[in-house]
Short mmCIF file of C-alpha atoms and ligand atoms in Angstrom, two decimals:
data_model
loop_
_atom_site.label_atom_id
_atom_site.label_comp_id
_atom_site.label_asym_id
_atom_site.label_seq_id
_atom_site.Cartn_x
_atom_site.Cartn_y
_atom_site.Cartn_z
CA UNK A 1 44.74 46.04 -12.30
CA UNK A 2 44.02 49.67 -12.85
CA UNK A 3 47.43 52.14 -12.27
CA UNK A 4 47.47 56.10 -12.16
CA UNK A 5 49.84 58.11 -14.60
CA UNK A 6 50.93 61.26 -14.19
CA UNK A 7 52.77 64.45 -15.28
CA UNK A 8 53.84 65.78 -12.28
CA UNK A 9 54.57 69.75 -11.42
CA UNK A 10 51.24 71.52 -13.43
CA UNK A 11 49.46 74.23 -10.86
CA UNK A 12 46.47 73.38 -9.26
CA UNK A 13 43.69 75.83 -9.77
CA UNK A 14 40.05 75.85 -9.47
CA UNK A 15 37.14 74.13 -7.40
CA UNK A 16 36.30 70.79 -6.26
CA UNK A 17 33.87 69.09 -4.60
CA UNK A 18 34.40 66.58 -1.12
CA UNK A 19 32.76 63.38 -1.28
CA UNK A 20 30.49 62.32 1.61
CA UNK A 21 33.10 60.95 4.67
CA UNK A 22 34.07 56.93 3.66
CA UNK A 23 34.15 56.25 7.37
CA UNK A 24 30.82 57.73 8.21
CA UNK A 25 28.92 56.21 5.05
CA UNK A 26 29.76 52.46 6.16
CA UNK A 27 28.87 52.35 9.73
CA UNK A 28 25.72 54.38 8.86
CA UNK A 29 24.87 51.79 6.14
CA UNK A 30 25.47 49.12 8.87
CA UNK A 31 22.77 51.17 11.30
CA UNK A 32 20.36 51.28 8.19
CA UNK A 33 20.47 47.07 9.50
CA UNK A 34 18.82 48.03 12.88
CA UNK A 35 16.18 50.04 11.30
CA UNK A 36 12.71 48.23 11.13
CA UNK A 37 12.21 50.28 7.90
CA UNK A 38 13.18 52.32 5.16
CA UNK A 39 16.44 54.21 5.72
CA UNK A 40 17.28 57.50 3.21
CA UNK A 41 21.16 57.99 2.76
CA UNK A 42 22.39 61.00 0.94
CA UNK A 43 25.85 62.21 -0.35
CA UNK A 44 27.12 58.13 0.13
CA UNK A 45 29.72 58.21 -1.55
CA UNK A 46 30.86 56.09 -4.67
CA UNK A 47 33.44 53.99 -3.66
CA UNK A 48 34.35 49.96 -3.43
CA UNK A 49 34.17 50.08 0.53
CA UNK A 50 30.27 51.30 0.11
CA UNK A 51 29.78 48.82 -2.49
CA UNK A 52 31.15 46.23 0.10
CA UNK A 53 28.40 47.23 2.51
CA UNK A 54 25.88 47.17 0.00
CA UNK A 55 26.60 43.83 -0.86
CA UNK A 56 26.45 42.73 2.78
CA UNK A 57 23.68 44.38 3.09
CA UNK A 58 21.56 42.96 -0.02
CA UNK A 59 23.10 39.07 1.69
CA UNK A 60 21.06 39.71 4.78
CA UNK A 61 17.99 40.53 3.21
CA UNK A 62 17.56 44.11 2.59
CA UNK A 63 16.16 45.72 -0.47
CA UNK A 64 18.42 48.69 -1.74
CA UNK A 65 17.73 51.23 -4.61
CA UNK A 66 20.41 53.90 -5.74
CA UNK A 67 19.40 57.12 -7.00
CA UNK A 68 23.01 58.91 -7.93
CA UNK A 69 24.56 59.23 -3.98
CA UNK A 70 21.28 58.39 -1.96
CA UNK A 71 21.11 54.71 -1.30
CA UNK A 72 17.77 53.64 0.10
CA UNK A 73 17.77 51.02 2.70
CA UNK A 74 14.64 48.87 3.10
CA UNK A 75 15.63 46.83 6.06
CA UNK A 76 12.07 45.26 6.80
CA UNK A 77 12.81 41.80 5.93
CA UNK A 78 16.23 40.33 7.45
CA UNK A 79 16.62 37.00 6.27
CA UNK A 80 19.82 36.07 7.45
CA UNK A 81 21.89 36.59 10.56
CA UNK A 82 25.62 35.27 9.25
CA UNK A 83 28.12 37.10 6.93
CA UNK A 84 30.13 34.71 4.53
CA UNK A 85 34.18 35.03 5.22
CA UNK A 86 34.52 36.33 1.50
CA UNK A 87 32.22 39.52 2.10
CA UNK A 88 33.73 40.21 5.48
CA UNK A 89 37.35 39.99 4.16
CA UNK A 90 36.20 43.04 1.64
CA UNK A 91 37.19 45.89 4.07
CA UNK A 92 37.78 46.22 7.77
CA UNK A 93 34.60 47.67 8.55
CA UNK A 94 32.61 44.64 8.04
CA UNK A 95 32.99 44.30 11.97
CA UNK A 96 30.73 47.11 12.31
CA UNK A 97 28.13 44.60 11.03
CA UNK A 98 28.77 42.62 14.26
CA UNK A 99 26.96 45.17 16.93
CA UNK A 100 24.03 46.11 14.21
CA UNK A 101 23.67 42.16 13.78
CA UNK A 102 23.25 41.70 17.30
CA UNK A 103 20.52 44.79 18.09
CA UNK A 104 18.29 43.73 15.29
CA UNK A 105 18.34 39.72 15.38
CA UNK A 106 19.86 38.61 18.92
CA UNK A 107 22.57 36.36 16.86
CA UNK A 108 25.94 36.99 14.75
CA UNK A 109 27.66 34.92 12.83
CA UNK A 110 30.97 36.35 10.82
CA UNK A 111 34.62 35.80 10.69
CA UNK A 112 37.33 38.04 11.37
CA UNK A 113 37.35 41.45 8.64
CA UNK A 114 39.87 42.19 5.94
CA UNK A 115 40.95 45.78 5.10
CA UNK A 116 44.38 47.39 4.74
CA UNK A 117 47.23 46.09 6.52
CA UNK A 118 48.55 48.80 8.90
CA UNK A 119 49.77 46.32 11.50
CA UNK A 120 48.29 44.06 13.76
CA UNK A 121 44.51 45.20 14.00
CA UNK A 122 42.55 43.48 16.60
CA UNK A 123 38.94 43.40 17.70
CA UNK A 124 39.59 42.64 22.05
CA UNK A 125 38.08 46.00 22.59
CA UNK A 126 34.73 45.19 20.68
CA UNK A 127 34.32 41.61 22.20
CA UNK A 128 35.44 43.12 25.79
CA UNK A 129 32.55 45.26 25.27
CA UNK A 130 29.82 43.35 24.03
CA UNK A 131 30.88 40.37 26.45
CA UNK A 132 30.01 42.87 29.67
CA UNK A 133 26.56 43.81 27.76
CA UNK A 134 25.72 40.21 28.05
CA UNK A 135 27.01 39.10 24.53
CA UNK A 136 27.97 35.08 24.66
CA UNK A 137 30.72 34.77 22.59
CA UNK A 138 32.28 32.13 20.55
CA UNK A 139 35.41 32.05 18.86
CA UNK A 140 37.40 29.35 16.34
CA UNK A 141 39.58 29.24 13.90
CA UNK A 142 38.93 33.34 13.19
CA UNK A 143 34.90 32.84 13.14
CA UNK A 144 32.73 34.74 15.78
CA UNK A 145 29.37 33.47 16.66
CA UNK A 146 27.76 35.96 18.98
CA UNK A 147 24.48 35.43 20.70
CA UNK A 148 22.33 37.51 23.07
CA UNK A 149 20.21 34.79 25.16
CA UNK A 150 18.05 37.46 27.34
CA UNK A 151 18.13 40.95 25.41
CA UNK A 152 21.43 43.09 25.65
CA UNK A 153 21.85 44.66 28.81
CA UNK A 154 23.23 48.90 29.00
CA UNK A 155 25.91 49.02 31.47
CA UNK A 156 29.33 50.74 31.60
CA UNK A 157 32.11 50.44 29.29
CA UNK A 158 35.38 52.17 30.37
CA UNK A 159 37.29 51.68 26.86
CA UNK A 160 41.48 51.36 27.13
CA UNK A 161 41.92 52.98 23.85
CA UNK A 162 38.82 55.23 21.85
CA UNK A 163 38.66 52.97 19.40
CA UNK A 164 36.65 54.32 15.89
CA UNK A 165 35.40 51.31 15.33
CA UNK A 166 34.65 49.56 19.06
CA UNK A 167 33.20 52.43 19.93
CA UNK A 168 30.62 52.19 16.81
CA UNK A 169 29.93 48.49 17.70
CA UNK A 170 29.35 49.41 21.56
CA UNK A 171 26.48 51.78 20.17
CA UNK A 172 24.79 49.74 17.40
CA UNK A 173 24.93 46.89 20.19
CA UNK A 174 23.61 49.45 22.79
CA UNK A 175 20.69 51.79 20.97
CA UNK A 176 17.87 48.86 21.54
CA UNK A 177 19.17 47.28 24.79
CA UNK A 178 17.77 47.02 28.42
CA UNK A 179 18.72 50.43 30.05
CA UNK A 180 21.66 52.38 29.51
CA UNK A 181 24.84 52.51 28.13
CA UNK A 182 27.85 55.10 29.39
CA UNK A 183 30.83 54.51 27.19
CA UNK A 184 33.74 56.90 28.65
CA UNK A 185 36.95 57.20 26.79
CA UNK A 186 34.78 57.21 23.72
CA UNK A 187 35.99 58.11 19.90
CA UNK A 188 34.64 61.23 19.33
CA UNK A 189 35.60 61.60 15.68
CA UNK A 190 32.98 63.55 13.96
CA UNK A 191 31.70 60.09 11.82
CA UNK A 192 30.77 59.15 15.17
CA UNK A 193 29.03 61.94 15.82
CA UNK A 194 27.52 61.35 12.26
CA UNK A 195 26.11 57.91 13.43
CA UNK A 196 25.02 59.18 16.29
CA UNK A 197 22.88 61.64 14.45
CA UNK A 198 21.50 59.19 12.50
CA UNK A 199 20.16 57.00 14.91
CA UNK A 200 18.98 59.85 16.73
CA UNK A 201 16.92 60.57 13.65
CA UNK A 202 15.50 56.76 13.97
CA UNK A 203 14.45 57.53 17.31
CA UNK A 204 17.60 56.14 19.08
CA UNK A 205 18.40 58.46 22.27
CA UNK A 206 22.30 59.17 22.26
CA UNK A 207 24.24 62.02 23.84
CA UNK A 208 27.54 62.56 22.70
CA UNK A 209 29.69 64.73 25.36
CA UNK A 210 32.11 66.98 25.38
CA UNK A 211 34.87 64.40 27.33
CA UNK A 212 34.70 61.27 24.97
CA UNK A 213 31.10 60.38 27.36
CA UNK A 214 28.73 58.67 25.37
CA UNK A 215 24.88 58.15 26.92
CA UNK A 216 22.65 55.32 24.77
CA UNK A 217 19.57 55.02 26.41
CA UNK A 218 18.00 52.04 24.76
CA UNK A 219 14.91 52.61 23.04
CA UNK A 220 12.23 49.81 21.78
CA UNK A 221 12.24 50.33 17.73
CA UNK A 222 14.00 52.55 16.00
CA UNK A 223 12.42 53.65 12.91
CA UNK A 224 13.52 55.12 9.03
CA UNK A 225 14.75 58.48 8.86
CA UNK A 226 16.44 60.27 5.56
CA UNK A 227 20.33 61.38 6.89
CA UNK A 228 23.21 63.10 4.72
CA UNK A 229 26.57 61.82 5.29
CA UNK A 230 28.91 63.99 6.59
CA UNK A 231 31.95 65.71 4.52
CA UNK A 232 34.93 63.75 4.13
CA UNK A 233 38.14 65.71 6.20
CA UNK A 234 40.36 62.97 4.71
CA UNK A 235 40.08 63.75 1.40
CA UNK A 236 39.56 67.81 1.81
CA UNK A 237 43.21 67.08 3.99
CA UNK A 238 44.82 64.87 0.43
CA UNK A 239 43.26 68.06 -2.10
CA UNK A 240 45.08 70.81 -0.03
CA UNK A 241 48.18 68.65 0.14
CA UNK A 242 48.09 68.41 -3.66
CA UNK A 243 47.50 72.04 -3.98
CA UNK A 244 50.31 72.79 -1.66
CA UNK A 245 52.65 70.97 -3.67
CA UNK A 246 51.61 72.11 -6.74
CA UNK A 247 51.87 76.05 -5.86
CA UNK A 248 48.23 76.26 -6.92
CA UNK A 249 45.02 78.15 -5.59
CA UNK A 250 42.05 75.88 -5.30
CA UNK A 251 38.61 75.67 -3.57
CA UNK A 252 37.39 72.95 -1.95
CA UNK A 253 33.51 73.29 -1.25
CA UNK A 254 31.10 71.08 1.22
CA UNK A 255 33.96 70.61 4.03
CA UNK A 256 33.04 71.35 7.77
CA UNK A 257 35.76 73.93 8.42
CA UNK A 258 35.48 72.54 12.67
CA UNK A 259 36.65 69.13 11.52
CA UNK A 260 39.69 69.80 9.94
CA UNK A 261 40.49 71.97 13.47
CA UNK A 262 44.09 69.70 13.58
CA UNK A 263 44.67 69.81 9.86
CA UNK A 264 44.61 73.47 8.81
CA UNK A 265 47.15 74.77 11.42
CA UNK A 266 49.78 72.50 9.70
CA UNK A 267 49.24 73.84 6.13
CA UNK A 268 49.35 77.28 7.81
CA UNK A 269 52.60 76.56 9.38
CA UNK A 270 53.93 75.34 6.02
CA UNK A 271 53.02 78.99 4.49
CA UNK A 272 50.11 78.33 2.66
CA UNK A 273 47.45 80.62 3.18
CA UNK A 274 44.11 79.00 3.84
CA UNK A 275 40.79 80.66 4.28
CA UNK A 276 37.41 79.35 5.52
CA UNK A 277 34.21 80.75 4.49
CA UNK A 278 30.73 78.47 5.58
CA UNK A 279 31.30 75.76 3.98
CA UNK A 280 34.49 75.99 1.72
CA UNK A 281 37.70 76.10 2.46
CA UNK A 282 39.87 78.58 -0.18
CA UNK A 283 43.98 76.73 -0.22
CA UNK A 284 46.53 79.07 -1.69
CA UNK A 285 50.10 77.36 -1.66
CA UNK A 286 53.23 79.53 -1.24
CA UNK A 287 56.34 79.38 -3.76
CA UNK A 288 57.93 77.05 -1.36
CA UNK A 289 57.01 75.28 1.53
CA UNK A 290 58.07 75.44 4.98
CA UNK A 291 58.46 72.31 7.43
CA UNK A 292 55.69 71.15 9.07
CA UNK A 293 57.70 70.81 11.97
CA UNK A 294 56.69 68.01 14.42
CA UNK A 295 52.94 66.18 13.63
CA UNK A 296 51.90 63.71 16.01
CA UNK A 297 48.78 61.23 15.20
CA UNK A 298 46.03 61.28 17.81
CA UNK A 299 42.55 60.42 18.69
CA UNK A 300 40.11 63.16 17.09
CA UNK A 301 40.44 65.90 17.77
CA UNK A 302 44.21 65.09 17.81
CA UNK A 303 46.05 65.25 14.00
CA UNK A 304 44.34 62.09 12.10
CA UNK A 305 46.54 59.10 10.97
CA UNK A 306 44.58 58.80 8.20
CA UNK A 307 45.97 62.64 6.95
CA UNK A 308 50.01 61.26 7.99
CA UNK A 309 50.60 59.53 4.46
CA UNK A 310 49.73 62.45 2.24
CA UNK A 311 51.21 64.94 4.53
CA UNK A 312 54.45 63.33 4.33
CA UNK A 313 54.45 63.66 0.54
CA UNK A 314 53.55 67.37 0.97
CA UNK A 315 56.70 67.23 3.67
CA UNK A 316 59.12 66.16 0.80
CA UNK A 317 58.15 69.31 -0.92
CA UNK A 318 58.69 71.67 2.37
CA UNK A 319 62.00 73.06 3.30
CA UNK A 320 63.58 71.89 6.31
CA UNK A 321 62.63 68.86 9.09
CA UNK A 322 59.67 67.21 9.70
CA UNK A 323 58.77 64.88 11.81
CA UNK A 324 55.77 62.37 12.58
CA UNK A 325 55.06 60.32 15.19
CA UNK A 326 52.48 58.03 13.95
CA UNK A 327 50.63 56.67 17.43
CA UNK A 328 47.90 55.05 16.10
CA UNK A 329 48.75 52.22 13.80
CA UNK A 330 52.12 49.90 14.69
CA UNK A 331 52.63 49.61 10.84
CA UNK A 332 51.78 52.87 8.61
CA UNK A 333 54.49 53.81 7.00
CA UNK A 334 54.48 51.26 4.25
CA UNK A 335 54.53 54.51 1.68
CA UNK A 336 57.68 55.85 2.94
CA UNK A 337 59.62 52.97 0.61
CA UNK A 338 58.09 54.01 -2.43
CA UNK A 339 58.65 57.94 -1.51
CA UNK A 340 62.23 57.21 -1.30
CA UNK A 341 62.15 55.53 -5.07
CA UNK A 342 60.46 58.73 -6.28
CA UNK A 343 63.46 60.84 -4.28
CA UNK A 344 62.30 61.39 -0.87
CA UNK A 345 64.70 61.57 2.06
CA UNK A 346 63.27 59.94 4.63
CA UNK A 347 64.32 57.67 7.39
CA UNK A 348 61.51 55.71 10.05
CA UNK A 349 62.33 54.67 13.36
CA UNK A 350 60.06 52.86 14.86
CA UNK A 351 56.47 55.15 14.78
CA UNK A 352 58.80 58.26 14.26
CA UNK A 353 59.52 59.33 10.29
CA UNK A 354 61.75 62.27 9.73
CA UNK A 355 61.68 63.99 6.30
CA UNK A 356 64.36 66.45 4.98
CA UNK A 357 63.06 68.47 2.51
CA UNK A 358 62.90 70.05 -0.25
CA UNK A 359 63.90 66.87 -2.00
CA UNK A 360 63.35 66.89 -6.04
CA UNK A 361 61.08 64.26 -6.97
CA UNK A 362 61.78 62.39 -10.13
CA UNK A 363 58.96 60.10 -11.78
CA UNK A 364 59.02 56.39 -11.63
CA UNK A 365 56.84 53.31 -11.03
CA UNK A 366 55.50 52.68 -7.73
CA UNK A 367 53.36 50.52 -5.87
CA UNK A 368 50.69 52.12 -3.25
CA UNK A 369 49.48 49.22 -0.52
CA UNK A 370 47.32 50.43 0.96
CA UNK A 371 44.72 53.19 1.12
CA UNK A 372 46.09 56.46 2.08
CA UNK A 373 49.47 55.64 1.48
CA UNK A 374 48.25 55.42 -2.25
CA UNK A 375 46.87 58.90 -1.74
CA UNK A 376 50.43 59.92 -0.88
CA UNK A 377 51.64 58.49 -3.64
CA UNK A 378 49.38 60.20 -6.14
CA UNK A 379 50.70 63.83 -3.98
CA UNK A 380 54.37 62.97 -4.61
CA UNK A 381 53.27 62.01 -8.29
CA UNK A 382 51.84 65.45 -8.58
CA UNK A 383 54.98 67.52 -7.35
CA UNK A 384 57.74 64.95 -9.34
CA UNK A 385 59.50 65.41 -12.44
CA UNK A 386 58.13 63.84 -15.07
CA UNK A 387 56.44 60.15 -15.17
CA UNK A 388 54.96 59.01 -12.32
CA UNK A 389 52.83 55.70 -12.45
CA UNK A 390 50.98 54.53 -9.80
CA UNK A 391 49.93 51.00 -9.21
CA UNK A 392 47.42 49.48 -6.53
CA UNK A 393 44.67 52.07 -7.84
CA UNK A 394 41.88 49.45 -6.02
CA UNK A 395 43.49 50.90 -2.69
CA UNK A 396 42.76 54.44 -4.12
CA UNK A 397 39.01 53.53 -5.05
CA UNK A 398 38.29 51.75 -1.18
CA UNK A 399 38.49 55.56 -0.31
CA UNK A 400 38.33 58.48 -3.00
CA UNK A 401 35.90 59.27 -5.64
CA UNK A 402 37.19 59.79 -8.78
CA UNK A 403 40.23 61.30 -7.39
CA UNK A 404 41.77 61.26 -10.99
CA UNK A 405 39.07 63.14 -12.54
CA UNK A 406 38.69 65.74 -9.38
CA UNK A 407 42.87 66.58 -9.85
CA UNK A 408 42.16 66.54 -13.91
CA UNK A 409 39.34 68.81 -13.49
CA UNK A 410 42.12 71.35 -11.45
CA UNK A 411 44.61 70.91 -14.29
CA UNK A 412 46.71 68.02 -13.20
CA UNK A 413 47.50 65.49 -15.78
CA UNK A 414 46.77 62.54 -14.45
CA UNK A 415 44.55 59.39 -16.14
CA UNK A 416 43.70 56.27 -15.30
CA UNK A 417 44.67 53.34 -17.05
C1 UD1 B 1 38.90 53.77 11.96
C2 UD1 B 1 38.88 54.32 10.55
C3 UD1 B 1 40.29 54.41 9.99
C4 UD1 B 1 41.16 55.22 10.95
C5 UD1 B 1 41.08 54.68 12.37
C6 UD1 B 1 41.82 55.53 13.39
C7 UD1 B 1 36.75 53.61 9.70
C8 UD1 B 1 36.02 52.78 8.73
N1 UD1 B 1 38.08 53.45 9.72
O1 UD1 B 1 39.45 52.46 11.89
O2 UD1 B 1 40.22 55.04 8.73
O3 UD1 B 1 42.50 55.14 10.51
O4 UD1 B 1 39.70 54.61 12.79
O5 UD1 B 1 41.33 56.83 13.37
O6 UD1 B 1 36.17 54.41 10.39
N2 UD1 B 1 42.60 48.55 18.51
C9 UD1 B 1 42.83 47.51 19.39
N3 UD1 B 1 41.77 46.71 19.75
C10 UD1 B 1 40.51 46.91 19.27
C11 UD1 B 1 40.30 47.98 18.37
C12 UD1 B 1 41.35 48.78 17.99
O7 UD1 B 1 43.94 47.31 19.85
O8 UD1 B 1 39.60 46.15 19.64
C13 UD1 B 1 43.73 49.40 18.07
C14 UD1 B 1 44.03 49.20 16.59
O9 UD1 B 1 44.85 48.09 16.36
C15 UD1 B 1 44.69 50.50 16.23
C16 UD1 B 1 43.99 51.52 17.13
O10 UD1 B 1 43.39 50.76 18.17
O11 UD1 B 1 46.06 50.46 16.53
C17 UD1 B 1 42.94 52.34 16.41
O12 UD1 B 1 41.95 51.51 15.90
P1 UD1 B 1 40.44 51.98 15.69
O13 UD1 B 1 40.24 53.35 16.25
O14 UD1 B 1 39.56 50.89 16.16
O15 UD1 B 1 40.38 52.08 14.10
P2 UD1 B 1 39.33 51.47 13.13
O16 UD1 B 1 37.95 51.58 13.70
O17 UD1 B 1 39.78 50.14 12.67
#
């Protein structure tokens, strides 16, 4: 078991550069599945999650090469139409496997996914779905078995909640089916856009609209296509929290200024100054923070919930209240615990947190579980007195590349043990 130690409070200064987006690079590596061909991936980024895929991938039959970040996916030859409980436990977006299953061999087999535990994280919403495009489906004892009996059928999907990852199925499911598909209420973060793009780029015929109004008009074959993952706003959103607690000056380059719309207003409001020029984004953190006042997780374009967790270790750091409502996940606030051990005020009500700051941090052990709330960690780490060590680094590596060598590289002193 790997663990982070740091030094905390050294200024952050210099460049860095984002990673491809986690959450676009596994659903497109899932498309690469309904391909009849060779499928060209750049800027995939280097983490377990895309190693997951890969894996799942190489089970049902496809050839893969690596050439640094480009994964090449030669999806000619699917052998297999099941995925084994142990590879869909890896990570949560196995179930994106389900709809990309379905469009290329008419039959899915797999159990229920894995992935961090943020709460209660169901799948009605994909099966609700696929069940009105004409999807029979089986469940037992947490196995699926889907099967399409006379081709998927387009129709309209009116989703309760725009789910990331329902939506993503609803497409992979829809791009080769009879007609068309109108999902309104749609996710419209921009790694759907992303895989919407890609498929496009196969041949698939996709609108994405303006009011979460997605048009799939199924095509016959969708063919290879070389596609560069998107930026990741996830990780651009933990840098600039580090840098803001670390009353640094650093420049983060490949980010799409647009996506981080939600996120940059709330490092302005905190006092940092942050400036946007094509593609980099130029974070220069005041002598002391300011509260970030009231952040509420939404839907994209809404504040993500994936940002909350290292936010509210920059929050420690800022003078005065702040508050989040987290709205998305019933259970994400599992870092808040291991803030407090560091020195954090903080006190959770239900999805509400409310952190009075500036606290002094003081170095200890903690224990990150999962993903993002290891990324907090690793922020409160940074701005803490003395020690900190981190443990539950595989949560880290599900999501960030290297993040201990990217904050080494702007002077933090941090290794990995
Ligand atoms: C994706 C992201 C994750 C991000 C999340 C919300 C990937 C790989 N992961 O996850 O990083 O935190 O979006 O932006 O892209 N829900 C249901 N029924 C369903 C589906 C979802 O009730 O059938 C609920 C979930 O329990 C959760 C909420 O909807 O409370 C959001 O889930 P969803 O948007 O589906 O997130 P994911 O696709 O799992």
């Amino acid at each position: 078991m790997y663990r982070y130690v740091l030094e905390g409070r050294k200024e952050l200064r210099g460049e860095i550069n984002i990673q491809g987006a986690k959450n676009s690079a596994l659903p497109i590596l899932a498309a690469t599945l309904v391909v009849n061909g060779e499928s060209v991936i750049h800027n995939c980024p280097v983490l377990t999650d895309v190693e997951a895929s890969v894996r799942i991938l190489r089970y049902l039959g496809c050839r893969i090469k690596r050439e640094g970040t480009t994964i090449i996916v030669d999806s000619s030859n699917i052998l297999r139409d099941d995925i084994p409980a142990e590879l869909m436990r890896e990570m949560r977006s196995s179930v994106i496997f389900l709809g990309a299953l379905l469009s290329r061999t008419g039959h899915a087999r797999i159990s229920l996914p894995g992935g961090c535990d943020l709460g209660p994280r169901p799948i009605d919403l994909h099966l609700k779905a696929l069940r009105k495009m004409g999807v029979v489906i089986n469940e037992f004892r947490g196995n699926i078995d889907c099967m399409v009996t006379d081709g998927i059928e387009g129709c309209q999907v009116a989703l309760g909640f725009p789910s990331v990852g329902a939506t993503e199925n609803i497409i992979l499911s829809a791009v080769m089916a009879k007609g068309t598909t109108i999902i309104t209420n749609a996710a419209a973060e921009p790694e759907i856009v992303d895989l919407c793009d890609f498929l496009n780029s196969c041949g698939a015929k996709i609108t994405t609209g303006e009011s979460g109004t997605i048009i799939i008009d199924g095509v016959d074959s969708l063919h290879g296509a070389q596609h560069s993952i998107i930026p990741d706003r996830i990780v651009a959103a933990t840098y600039m929290s580090a840098v803001a607690v670390s009353t640094g000056r650093v420049t983060l380059h490949n980010i799409i200024p647009s996506h981080l719309s939600s996120i940059i207003p709330v490092f302005e409001e905190s006092g940092c100054n942050v400036q946007t020029n094509g593609l980099d984004l130029t974070i220069t953190a005041p002598r002391k923070l300011r509260s970030l006042r009231l952040i509420r997780t939404m839907p994209y374009p809404g504040f993500p919930t994936d940002a909350q967790p290292p936010l509210m270790a920059m929050a420690t750091q800022a003078d005065g209240t702040t508050v989040f409502v987290e709205n998305i996940f019933e259970n994400r606030y599992k870092h808040v615990g291991e803030l407090i051990r560091l020195g954090a005020k903080i006190s959770v009500e239900g999805k509400v947190a409310v952190i009075e700051g500036p606290t002094e941090l003081y170095g200890a052990d903690v224990y990150a579980q999962d993903l993002r709330g290891a990324a907090a960690l690793v922020v409160a780490g940074l701005a803490a007195e003395g020690k900190t060590t981190v443990y539950g680094v595989e949560y880290l590596e599900r999501g960030y590349e290297e993040f201990d060598v990217g904050l080494s590289l702007l002077g933090a002193s941090i290794r990995k043990i």
